[in-house]
C-alpha positions as a LaTeX table, in Angstrom:
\begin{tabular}{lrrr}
\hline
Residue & $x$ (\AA) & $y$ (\AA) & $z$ (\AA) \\
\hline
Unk1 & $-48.52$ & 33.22 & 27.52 \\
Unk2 & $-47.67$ & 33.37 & 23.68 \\
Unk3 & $-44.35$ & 35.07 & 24.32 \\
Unk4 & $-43.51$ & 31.94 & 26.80 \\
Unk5 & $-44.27$ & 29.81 & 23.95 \\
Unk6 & $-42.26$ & 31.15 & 21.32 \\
Unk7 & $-39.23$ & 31.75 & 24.19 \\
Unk8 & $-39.45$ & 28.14 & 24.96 \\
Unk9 & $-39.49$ & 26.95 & 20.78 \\
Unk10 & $-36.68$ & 29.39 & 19.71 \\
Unk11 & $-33.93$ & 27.15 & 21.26 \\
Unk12 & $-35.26$ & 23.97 & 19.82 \\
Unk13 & $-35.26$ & 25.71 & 16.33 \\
Unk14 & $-31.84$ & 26.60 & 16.31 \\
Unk15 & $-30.76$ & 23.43 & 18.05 \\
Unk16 & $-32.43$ & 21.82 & 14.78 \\
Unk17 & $-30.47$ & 24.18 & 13.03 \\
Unk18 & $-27.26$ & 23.65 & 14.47 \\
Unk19 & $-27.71$ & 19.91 & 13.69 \\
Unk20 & $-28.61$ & 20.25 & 10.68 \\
Unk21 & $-25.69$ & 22.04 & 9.69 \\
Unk22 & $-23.19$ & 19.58 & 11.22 \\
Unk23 & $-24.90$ & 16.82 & 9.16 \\
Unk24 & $-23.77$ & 18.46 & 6.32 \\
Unk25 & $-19.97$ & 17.78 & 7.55 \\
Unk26 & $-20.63$ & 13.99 & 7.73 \\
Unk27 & $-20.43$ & 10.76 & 5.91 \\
Unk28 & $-19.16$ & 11.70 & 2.41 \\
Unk29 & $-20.51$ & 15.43 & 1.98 \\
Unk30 & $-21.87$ & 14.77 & $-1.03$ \\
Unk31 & $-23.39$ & 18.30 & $-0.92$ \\
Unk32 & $-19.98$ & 20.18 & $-0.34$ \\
Unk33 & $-18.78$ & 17.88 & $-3.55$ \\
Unk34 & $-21.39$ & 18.79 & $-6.07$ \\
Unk35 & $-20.45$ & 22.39 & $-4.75$ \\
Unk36 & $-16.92$ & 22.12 & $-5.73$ \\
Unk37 & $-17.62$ & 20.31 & $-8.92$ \\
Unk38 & $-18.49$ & 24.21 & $-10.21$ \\
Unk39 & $-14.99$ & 25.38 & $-8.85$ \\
Unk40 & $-12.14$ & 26.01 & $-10.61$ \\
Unk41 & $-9.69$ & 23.19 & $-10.97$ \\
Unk42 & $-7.21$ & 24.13 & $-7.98$ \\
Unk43 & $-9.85$ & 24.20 & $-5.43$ \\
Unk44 & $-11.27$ & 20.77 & $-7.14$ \\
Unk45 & $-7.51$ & 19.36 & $-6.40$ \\
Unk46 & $-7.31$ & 20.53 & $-2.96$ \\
Unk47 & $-10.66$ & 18.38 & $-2.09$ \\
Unk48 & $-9.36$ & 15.88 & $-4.10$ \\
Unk49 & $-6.56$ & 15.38 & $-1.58$ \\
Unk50 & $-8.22$ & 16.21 & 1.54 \\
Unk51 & $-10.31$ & 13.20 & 0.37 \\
Unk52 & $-6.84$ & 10.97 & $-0.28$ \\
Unk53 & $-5.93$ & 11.66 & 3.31 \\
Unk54 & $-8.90$ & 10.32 & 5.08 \\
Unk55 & $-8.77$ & 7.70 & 2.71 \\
Unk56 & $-5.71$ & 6.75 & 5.41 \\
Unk57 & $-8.16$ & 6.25 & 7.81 \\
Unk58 & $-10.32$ & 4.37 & 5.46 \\
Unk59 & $-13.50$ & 7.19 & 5.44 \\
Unk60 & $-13.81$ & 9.63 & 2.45 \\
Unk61 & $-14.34$ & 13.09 & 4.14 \\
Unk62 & $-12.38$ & 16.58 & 3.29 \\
Unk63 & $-13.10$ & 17.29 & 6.23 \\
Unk64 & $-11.61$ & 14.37 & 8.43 \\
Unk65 & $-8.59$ & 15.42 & 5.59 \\
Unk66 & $-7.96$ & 18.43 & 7.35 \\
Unk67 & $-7.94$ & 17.21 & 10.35 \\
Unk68 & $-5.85$ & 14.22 & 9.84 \\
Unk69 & $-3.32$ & 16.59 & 7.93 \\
Unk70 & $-3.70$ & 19.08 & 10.61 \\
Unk71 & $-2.88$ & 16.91 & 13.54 \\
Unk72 & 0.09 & 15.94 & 11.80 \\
Unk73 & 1.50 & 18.56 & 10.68 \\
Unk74 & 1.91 & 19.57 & 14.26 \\
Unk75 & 3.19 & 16.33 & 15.36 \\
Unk76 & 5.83 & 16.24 & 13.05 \\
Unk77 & 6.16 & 18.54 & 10.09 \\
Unk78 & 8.86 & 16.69 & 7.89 \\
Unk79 & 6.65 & 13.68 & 8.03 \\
Unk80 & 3.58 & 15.94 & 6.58 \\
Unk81 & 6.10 & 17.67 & 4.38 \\
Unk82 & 6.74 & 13.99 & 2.97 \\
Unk83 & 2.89 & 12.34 & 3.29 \\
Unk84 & 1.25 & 15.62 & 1.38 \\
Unk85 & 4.18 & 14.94 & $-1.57$ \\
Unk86 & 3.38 & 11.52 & $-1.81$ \\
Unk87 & $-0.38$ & 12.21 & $-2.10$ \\
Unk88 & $-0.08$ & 15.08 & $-4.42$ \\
Unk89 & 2.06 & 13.22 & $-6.94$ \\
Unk90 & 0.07 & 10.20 & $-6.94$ \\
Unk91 & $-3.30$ & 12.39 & $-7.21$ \\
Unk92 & $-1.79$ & 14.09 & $-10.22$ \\
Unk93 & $-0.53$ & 11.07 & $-11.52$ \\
Unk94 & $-3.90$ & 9.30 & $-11.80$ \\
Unk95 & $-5.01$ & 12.83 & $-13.45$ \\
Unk96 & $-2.34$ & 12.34 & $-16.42$ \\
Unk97 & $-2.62$ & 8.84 & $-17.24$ \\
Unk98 & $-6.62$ & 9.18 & $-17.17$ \\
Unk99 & $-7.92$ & 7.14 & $-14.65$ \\
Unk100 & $-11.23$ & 7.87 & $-13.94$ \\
Unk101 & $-12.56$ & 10.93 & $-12.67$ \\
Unk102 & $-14.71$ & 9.53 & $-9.65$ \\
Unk103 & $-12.49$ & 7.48 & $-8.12$ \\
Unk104 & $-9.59$ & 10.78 & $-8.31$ \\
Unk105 & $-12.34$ & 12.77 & $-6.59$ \\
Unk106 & $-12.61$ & 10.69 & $-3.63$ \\
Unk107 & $-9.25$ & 10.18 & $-3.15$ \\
Unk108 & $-8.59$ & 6.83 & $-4.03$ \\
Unk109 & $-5.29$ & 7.26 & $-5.65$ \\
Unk110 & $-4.43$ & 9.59 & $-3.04$ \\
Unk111 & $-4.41$ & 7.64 & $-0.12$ \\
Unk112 & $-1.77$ & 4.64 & $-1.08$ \\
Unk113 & 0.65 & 7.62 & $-2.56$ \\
Unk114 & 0.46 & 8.92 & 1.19 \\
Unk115 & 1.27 & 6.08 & 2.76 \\
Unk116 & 4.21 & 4.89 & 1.41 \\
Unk117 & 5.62 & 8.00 & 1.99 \\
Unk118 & 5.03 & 8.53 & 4.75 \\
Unk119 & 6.46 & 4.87 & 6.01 \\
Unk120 & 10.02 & 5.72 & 3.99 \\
Unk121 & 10.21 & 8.54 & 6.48 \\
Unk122 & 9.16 & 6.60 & 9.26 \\
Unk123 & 11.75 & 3.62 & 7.99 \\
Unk124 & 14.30 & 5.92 & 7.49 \\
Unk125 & 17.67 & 6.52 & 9.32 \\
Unk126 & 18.96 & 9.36 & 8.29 \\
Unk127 & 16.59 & 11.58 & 10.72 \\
Unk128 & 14.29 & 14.36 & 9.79 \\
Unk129 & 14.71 & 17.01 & 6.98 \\
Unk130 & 17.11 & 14.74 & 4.98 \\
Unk131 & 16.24 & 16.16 & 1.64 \\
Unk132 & 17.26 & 12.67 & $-0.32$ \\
Unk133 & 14.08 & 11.22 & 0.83 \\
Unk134 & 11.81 & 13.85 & $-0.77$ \\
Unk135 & 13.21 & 11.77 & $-4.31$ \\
Unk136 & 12.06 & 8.20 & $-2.94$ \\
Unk137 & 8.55 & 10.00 & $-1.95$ \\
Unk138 & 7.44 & 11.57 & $-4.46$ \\
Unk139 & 8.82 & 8.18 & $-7.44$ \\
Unk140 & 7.29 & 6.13 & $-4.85$ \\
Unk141 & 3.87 & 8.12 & $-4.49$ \\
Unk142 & 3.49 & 8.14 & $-8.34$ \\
Unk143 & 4.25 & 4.74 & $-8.73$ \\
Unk144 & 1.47 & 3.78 & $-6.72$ \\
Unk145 & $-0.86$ & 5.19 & $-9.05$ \\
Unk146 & 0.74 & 2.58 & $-12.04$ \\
Unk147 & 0.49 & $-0.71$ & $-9.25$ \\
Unk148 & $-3.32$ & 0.41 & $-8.53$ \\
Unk149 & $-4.23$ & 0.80 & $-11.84$ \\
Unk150 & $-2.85$ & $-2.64$ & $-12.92$ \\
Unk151 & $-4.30$ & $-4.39$ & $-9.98$ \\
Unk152 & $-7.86$ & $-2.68$ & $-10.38$ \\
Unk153 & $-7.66$ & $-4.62$ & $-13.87$ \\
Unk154 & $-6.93$ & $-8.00$ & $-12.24$ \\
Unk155 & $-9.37$ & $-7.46$ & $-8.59$ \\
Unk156 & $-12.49$ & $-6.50$ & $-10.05$ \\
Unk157 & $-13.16$ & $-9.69$ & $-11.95$ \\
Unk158 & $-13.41$ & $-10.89$ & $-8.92$ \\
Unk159 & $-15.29$ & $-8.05$ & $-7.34$ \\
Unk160 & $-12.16$ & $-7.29$ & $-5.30$ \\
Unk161 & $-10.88$ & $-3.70$ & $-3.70$ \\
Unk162 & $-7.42$ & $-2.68$ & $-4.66$ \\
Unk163 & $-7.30$ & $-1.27$ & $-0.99$ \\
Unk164 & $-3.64$ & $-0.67$ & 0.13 \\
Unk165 & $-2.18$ & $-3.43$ & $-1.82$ \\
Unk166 & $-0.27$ & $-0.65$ & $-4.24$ \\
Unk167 & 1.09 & 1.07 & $-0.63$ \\
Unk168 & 2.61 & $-2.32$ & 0.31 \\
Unk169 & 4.06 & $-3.11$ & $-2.86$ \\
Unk170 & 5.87 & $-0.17$ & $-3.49$ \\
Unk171 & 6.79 & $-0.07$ & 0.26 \\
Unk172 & 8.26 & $-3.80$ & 0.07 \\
Unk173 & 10.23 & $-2.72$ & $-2.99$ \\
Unk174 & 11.70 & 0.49 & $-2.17$ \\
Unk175 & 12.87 & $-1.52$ & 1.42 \\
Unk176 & 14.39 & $-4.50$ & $-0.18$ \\
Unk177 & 15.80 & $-2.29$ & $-2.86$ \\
Unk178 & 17.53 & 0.30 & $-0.12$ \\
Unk179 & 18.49 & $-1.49$ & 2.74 \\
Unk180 & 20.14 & $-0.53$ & 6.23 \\
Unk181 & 23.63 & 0.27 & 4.39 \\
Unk182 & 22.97 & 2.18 & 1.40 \\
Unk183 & 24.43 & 5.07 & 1.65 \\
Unk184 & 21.53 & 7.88 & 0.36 \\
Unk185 & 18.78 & 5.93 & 1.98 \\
Unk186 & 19.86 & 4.20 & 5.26 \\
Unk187 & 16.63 & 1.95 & 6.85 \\
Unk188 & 15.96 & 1.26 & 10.03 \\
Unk189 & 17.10 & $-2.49$ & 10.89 \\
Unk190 & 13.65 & $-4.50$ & 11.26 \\
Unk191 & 14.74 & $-7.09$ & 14.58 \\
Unk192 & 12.51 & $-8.65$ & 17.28 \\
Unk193 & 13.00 & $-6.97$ & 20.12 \\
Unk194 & 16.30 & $-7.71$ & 22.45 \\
Unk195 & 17.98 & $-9.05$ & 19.04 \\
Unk196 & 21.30 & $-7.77$ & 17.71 \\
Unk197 & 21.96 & $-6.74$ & 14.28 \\
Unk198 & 24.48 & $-9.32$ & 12.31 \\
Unk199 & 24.88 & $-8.44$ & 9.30 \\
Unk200 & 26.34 & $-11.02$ & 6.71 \\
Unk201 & 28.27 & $-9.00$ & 4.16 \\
Unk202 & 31.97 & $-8.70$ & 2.43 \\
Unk203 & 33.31 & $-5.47$ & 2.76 \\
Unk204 & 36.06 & $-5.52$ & $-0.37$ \\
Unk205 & 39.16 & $-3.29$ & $-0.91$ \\
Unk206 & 39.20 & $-2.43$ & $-4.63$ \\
Unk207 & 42.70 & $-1.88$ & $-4.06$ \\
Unk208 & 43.69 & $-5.06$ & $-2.87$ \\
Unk209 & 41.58 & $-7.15$ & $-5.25$ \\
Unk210 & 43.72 & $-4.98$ & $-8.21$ \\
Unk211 & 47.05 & $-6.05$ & $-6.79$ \\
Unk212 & 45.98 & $-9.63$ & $-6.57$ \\
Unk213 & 44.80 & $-9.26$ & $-9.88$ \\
Unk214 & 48.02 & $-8.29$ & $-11.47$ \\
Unk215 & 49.80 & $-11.02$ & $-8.92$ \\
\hline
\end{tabular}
């Protein structure tokens, strides 16, 4: 009878105990963070940016990180090749003009540094593993640390979240800056669907205009 009993409770106990150890993966692992905090600095980094990358899906988890940089890496490796330089340089960025350590730790410079590059792949022509964009990425990436940081100092008198408003900036910027005929970084045109491109430009002959010059 006794042996029955402790048959039938040594499932529920390590059912508990499963549990128990998958709450420890969710919400913000606050335990797996004061862990790290006695790591050396690499490994601190490396949760740093898992943290920047599920900041893309708006959670802060190194875990969801992973997974999210996982999942993308298979689904296109150029474009992870170009969101992980865009995080790490605005991660480090944030580390050498000293913003503050919490908000590096979760990943809140991380995230926007991501994003944008990530869309200049995703806007660019020029097709995969063109090695010009890496340049765009990683300025771009760090420059979202600078936008942040001036807009945290304007938002939070009025209790405001930066958010992704440094990711759309920069993004806006680079695109009106590049264009669909530059000839480095060649964008996508951006038409309703069914519409044609007409573009409105003068194509000059430098030597033409010098002979009517000296006419």
């Amino acid at each position: 009878m006794f042996k029955t009993k402790k048959t039938c409770e040594q499932p529920k106990g390590l059912m508990q105990h499963l549990i128990q150890k998958l709450l420890y993966c969710t919400g913000e692992m606050e335990h797996f963070h004061t862990y790290m905090q006695d790591q050396a600095f690499l490994m601190q980094l490396l949760e740093w940016l898992l943290r920047g990358v599920s900041g893309v899906i708006m959670v802060n988890n190194p875990l969801s990180g992973a997974l999210v940089l996982t999942a993308l890496s298979i689904a296109s490796p150029w474009q992870a090749l170009l969101g992980s330089l865009g995080l790490l340089s605005s991660t480090v960025m944030a580390i050498l003009i000293g913003q503050e350590r919490v908000e590096v730790s979760k990943g809140e410079h991380g995230y926007n540094g991501m994003l944008v590059a990530l869309l200049i792949g995703v806007s660019s022509n020029a097709g995969d593993w063109y090695w010009w964009l890496l340049l765009p990425a990683c300025l771009a990436g760090a420059v979202t640390t600078f936008v942040h940081s001036g807009l945290a100092a304007v938002f939070d008198r009025w209790d405001l979240p930066v958010s992704v408003f440094p990711f759309n900036t920069v993004l806006l910027l680079y695109l009106a800056c590049t264009g669909i005929e530059n000839p480095y970084y060649p964008n996508h045109p951006a038409l309703p669907q069914g519409a044609t491109l007409s573009i409105n430009s003068t194509h000059l002959d430098i030597t033409q205009v010098r002979i009517s010059m000296h006419s």
